[in-house]
Short mmCIF file of C-alpha atoms in Angstrom, two decimals:
data_model
loop_
_atom_site.label_atom_id
_atom_site.label_comp_id
_atom_site.label_asym_id
_atom_site.label_seq_id
_atom_site.Cartn_x
_atom_site.Cartn_y
_atom_site.Cartn_z
CA MET A 1 -25.73 31.50 -8.95
CA GLY A 2 -28.47 28.83 -9.75
CA ILE A 3 -28.27 27.30 -6.50
CA ALA A 4 -28.45 30.50 -4.74
CA ARG A 5 -31.61 31.54 -6.65
CA GLU A 6 -33.06 28.13 -5.85
CA MET A 7 -32.46 28.72 -2.16
CA ALA A 8 -34.14 32.12 -2.34
CA ARG A 9 -37.20 30.76 -4.12
CA LEU A 10 -37.59 28.14 -1.48
CA ILE A 11 -37.29 30.64 1.33
CA ARG A 12 -39.97 32.68 -0.26
CA LEU A 13 -42.25 29.78 -0.61
CA SER A 14 -41.78 28.90 3.24
CA TYR A 15 -42.49 32.54 3.92
CA ASN A 16 -45.64 32.57 2.09
CA GLY A 17 -46.69 29.21 3.77
CA HIS A 18 -46.41 26.95 0.68
CA LEU A 19 -43.53 24.82 2.07
CA PRO A 20 -43.26 23.64 5.65
CA THR A 21 -40.05 24.30 7.59
CA GLU A 22 -38.99 20.66 7.81
CA GLU A 23 -38.90 20.35 4.21
CA LEU A 24 -37.25 23.80 3.60
CA THR A 25 -34.59 22.68 5.91
CA ARG A 26 -33.77 19.35 3.98
CA TYR A 27 -33.81 21.20 0.80
CA ILE A 28 -31.61 24.00 1.95
CA PHE A 29 -29.11 21.41 3.29
CA ALA A 30 -29.01 19.45 0.01
CA LEU A 31 -28.71 22.63 -2.02
CA ASP A 32 -25.89 23.69 0.28
CA LYS A 33 -23.89 20.43 -0.11
CA THR A 34 -24.38 20.69 -4.02
CA ARG A 35 -22.98 24.22 -3.75
CA VAL A 36 -19.75 23.05 -1.96
CA CYS A 37 -19.34 20.22 -4.46
CA LEU A 38 -19.59 22.62 -7.36
CA GLU A 39 -17.19 25.27 -5.82
CA SER A 40 -14.45 22.60 -5.12
CA ALA A 41 -14.97 21.16 -8.75
CA ILE A 42 -14.44 24.77 -10.10
CA ASN A 43 -11.43 25.27 -7.66
CA LEU A 44 -9.98 21.95 -8.89
CA GLU A 45 -10.28 22.86 -12.53
CA ALA A 46 -8.78 26.28 -11.89
CA GLN A 47 -5.68 24.77 -9.97
CA ALA A 48 -5.19 22.14 -12.92
CA ILE A 49 -5.21 24.98 -15.51
CA ALA A 50 -2.68 26.89 -13.49
CA ASN A 51 -0.33 24.00 -12.88
CA ALA A 52 -0.47 22.80 -16.49
CA PRO A 53 2.96 22.75 -18.13
CA LYS A 54 3.73 25.66 -20.38
CA PRO A 55 4.11 24.88 -24.09
CA PRO A 56 7.58 24.80 -25.35
CA PRO A 57 8.77 27.91 -27.11
CA ALA A 58 8.78 27.92 -30.76
CA PRO A 59 12.34 26.98 -32.43
CA VAL A 60 14.72 29.82 -33.22
CA THR A 61 16.95 29.78 -36.18
CA ILE A 62 19.96 32.14 -36.12
CA ASN A 63 21.96 32.66 -39.29
CA VAL A 64 25.38 34.66 -39.07
CA LEU A 65 26.53 36.12 -42.28
CA SER A 66 30.14 37.39 -42.66
CA VAL A 67 30.81 40.60 -44.67
CA PRO A 68 34.42 41.20 -45.86
CA SER A 69 36.56 43.67 -44.12
CA GLY A 70 36.63 47.12 -45.46
CA THR A 71 32.79 46.76 -46.81
CA HIS A 72 30.63 49.48 -45.94
CA LEU A 73 26.93 48.77 -45.75
CA ASP A 74 24.35 51.53 -45.98
CA GLU A 75 20.63 51.38 -45.51
CA ALA A 76 19.98 50.21 -48.91
CA ALA A 77 22.58 47.41 -48.76
CA MET A 78 21.17 46.22 -45.46
CA GLN A 79 17.80 46.17 -46.86
CA LYS A 80 19.05 43.96 -49.88
CA LEU A 81 20.70 41.68 -47.27
CA HIS A 82 17.28 41.11 -45.38
CA GLU A 83 15.36 40.75 -48.60
CA ASP A 84 17.83 38.28 -50.09
CA ALA A 85 18.64 36.48 -46.78
CA ASP A 86 17.02 33.16 -47.98
CA ASN A 87 18.96 33.00 -51.27
CA PHE A 88 22.46 32.86 -49.68
CA LYS A 89 24.70 29.92 -49.94
CA ARG A 90 25.04 28.60 -46.41
CA THR A 91 28.28 26.83 -45.38
CA PRO A 92 28.92 25.52 -42.05
CA LEU A 93 31.64 27.48 -40.33
CA ILE A 94 33.93 24.48 -40.01
CA GLU A 95 33.71 23.64 -43.64
CA TYR A 96 34.34 27.30 -44.54
CA LEU A 97 37.36 27.79 -42.41
CA ALA A 98 38.95 24.57 -43.65
CA ALA A 99 38.48 25.92 -47.23
CA GLN A 100 40.00 29.20 -46.44
CA GLU A 101 43.17 27.83 -44.69
CA PRO A 102 46.11 26.72 -47.04
CA THR A 103 47.42 23.36 -45.77
CA PRO A 104 50.66 24.13 -44.09
CA GLU A 105 53.77 22.33 -45.57
CA PRO A 106 56.02 20.61 -43.05
CA ALA A 107 59.14 22.68 -42.44
CA PRO A 108 62.26 20.64 -43.51
CA GLU A 109 64.19 19.47 -40.40
CA PRO A 110 67.57 21.01 -39.92
CA GLU A 111 70.45 18.66 -40.31
CA PRO A 112 72.25 18.10 -37.02
CA THR A 113 75.62 19.69 -36.68
CA PRO A 114 78.26 16.95 -36.00
CA ASP A 115 79.57 17.26 -32.32
CA PRO A 116 83.39 16.78 -32.43
CA THR A 117 83.07 14.99 -28.91
CA GLU A 118 80.50 12.30 -30.19
CA ASP A 119 83.01 10.64 -32.46
CA ASP A 120 85.50 10.23 -29.82
CA ASP A 121 82.99 8.47 -27.30
CA PRO A 122 81.95 5.05 -28.28
CA LEU A 123 78.81 5.34 -25.99
CA GLN A 124 77.74 8.45 -28.03
CA ARG A 125 78.40 6.58 -31.37
CA ARG A 126 76.22 3.44 -30.09
CA ALA A 127 73.39 5.82 -28.93
CA LYS A 128 73.31 7.59 -32.32
CA GLU A 129 73.18 4.27 -34.10
CA LEU A 130 70.06 3.25 -32.08
CA GLY A 131 68.53 6.64 -32.61
CA PHE A 132 69.07 8.21 -29.22
CA LYS A 133 71.13 11.02 -28.01
CA LEU A 134 72.85 11.01 -24.63
CA LEU A 135 72.85 13.85 -22.42
CA PRO A 136 76.21 15.50 -21.54
CA ARG A 137 78.03 14.09 -18.51
CA ARG A 138 77.87 16.00 -15.53
CA PRO A 139 80.33 15.36 -12.43
CA ALA A 140 78.26 14.19 -9.48
CA ARG A 141 78.56 16.19 -6.21
CA VAL A 142 79.82 14.33 -3.41
CA ASP A 143 78.87 15.46 0.16
#
């Protein structure tokens, strides 16, 4: 706005005869170039502000509390939970589940029932000594 006011002042001076037309033309040209430069600088600043990266969001903390099954929470109990939320003992879920689960004892292996055909076959006896079990023999189909 200052440049526009200065241009208007120079034009009034020229109308009143205090400023020759040649000088008025030079001044107006210089002021116009200054106005263009200022407008482009303002546009560049506005674009820089618009393209600036947004600040990262604030970190969020989520706490999950478990309530035992069959427990009823009324408004008073919920209010107490909210008030005392920072005083609860917090345990990571994996540790909590590991503490809750009893360690399963390995089931005893059933003893194999002796197969009467194994004792007759020396190949079955040898496989058993080596810790293997041979599959039963099947007759091969001949085409």
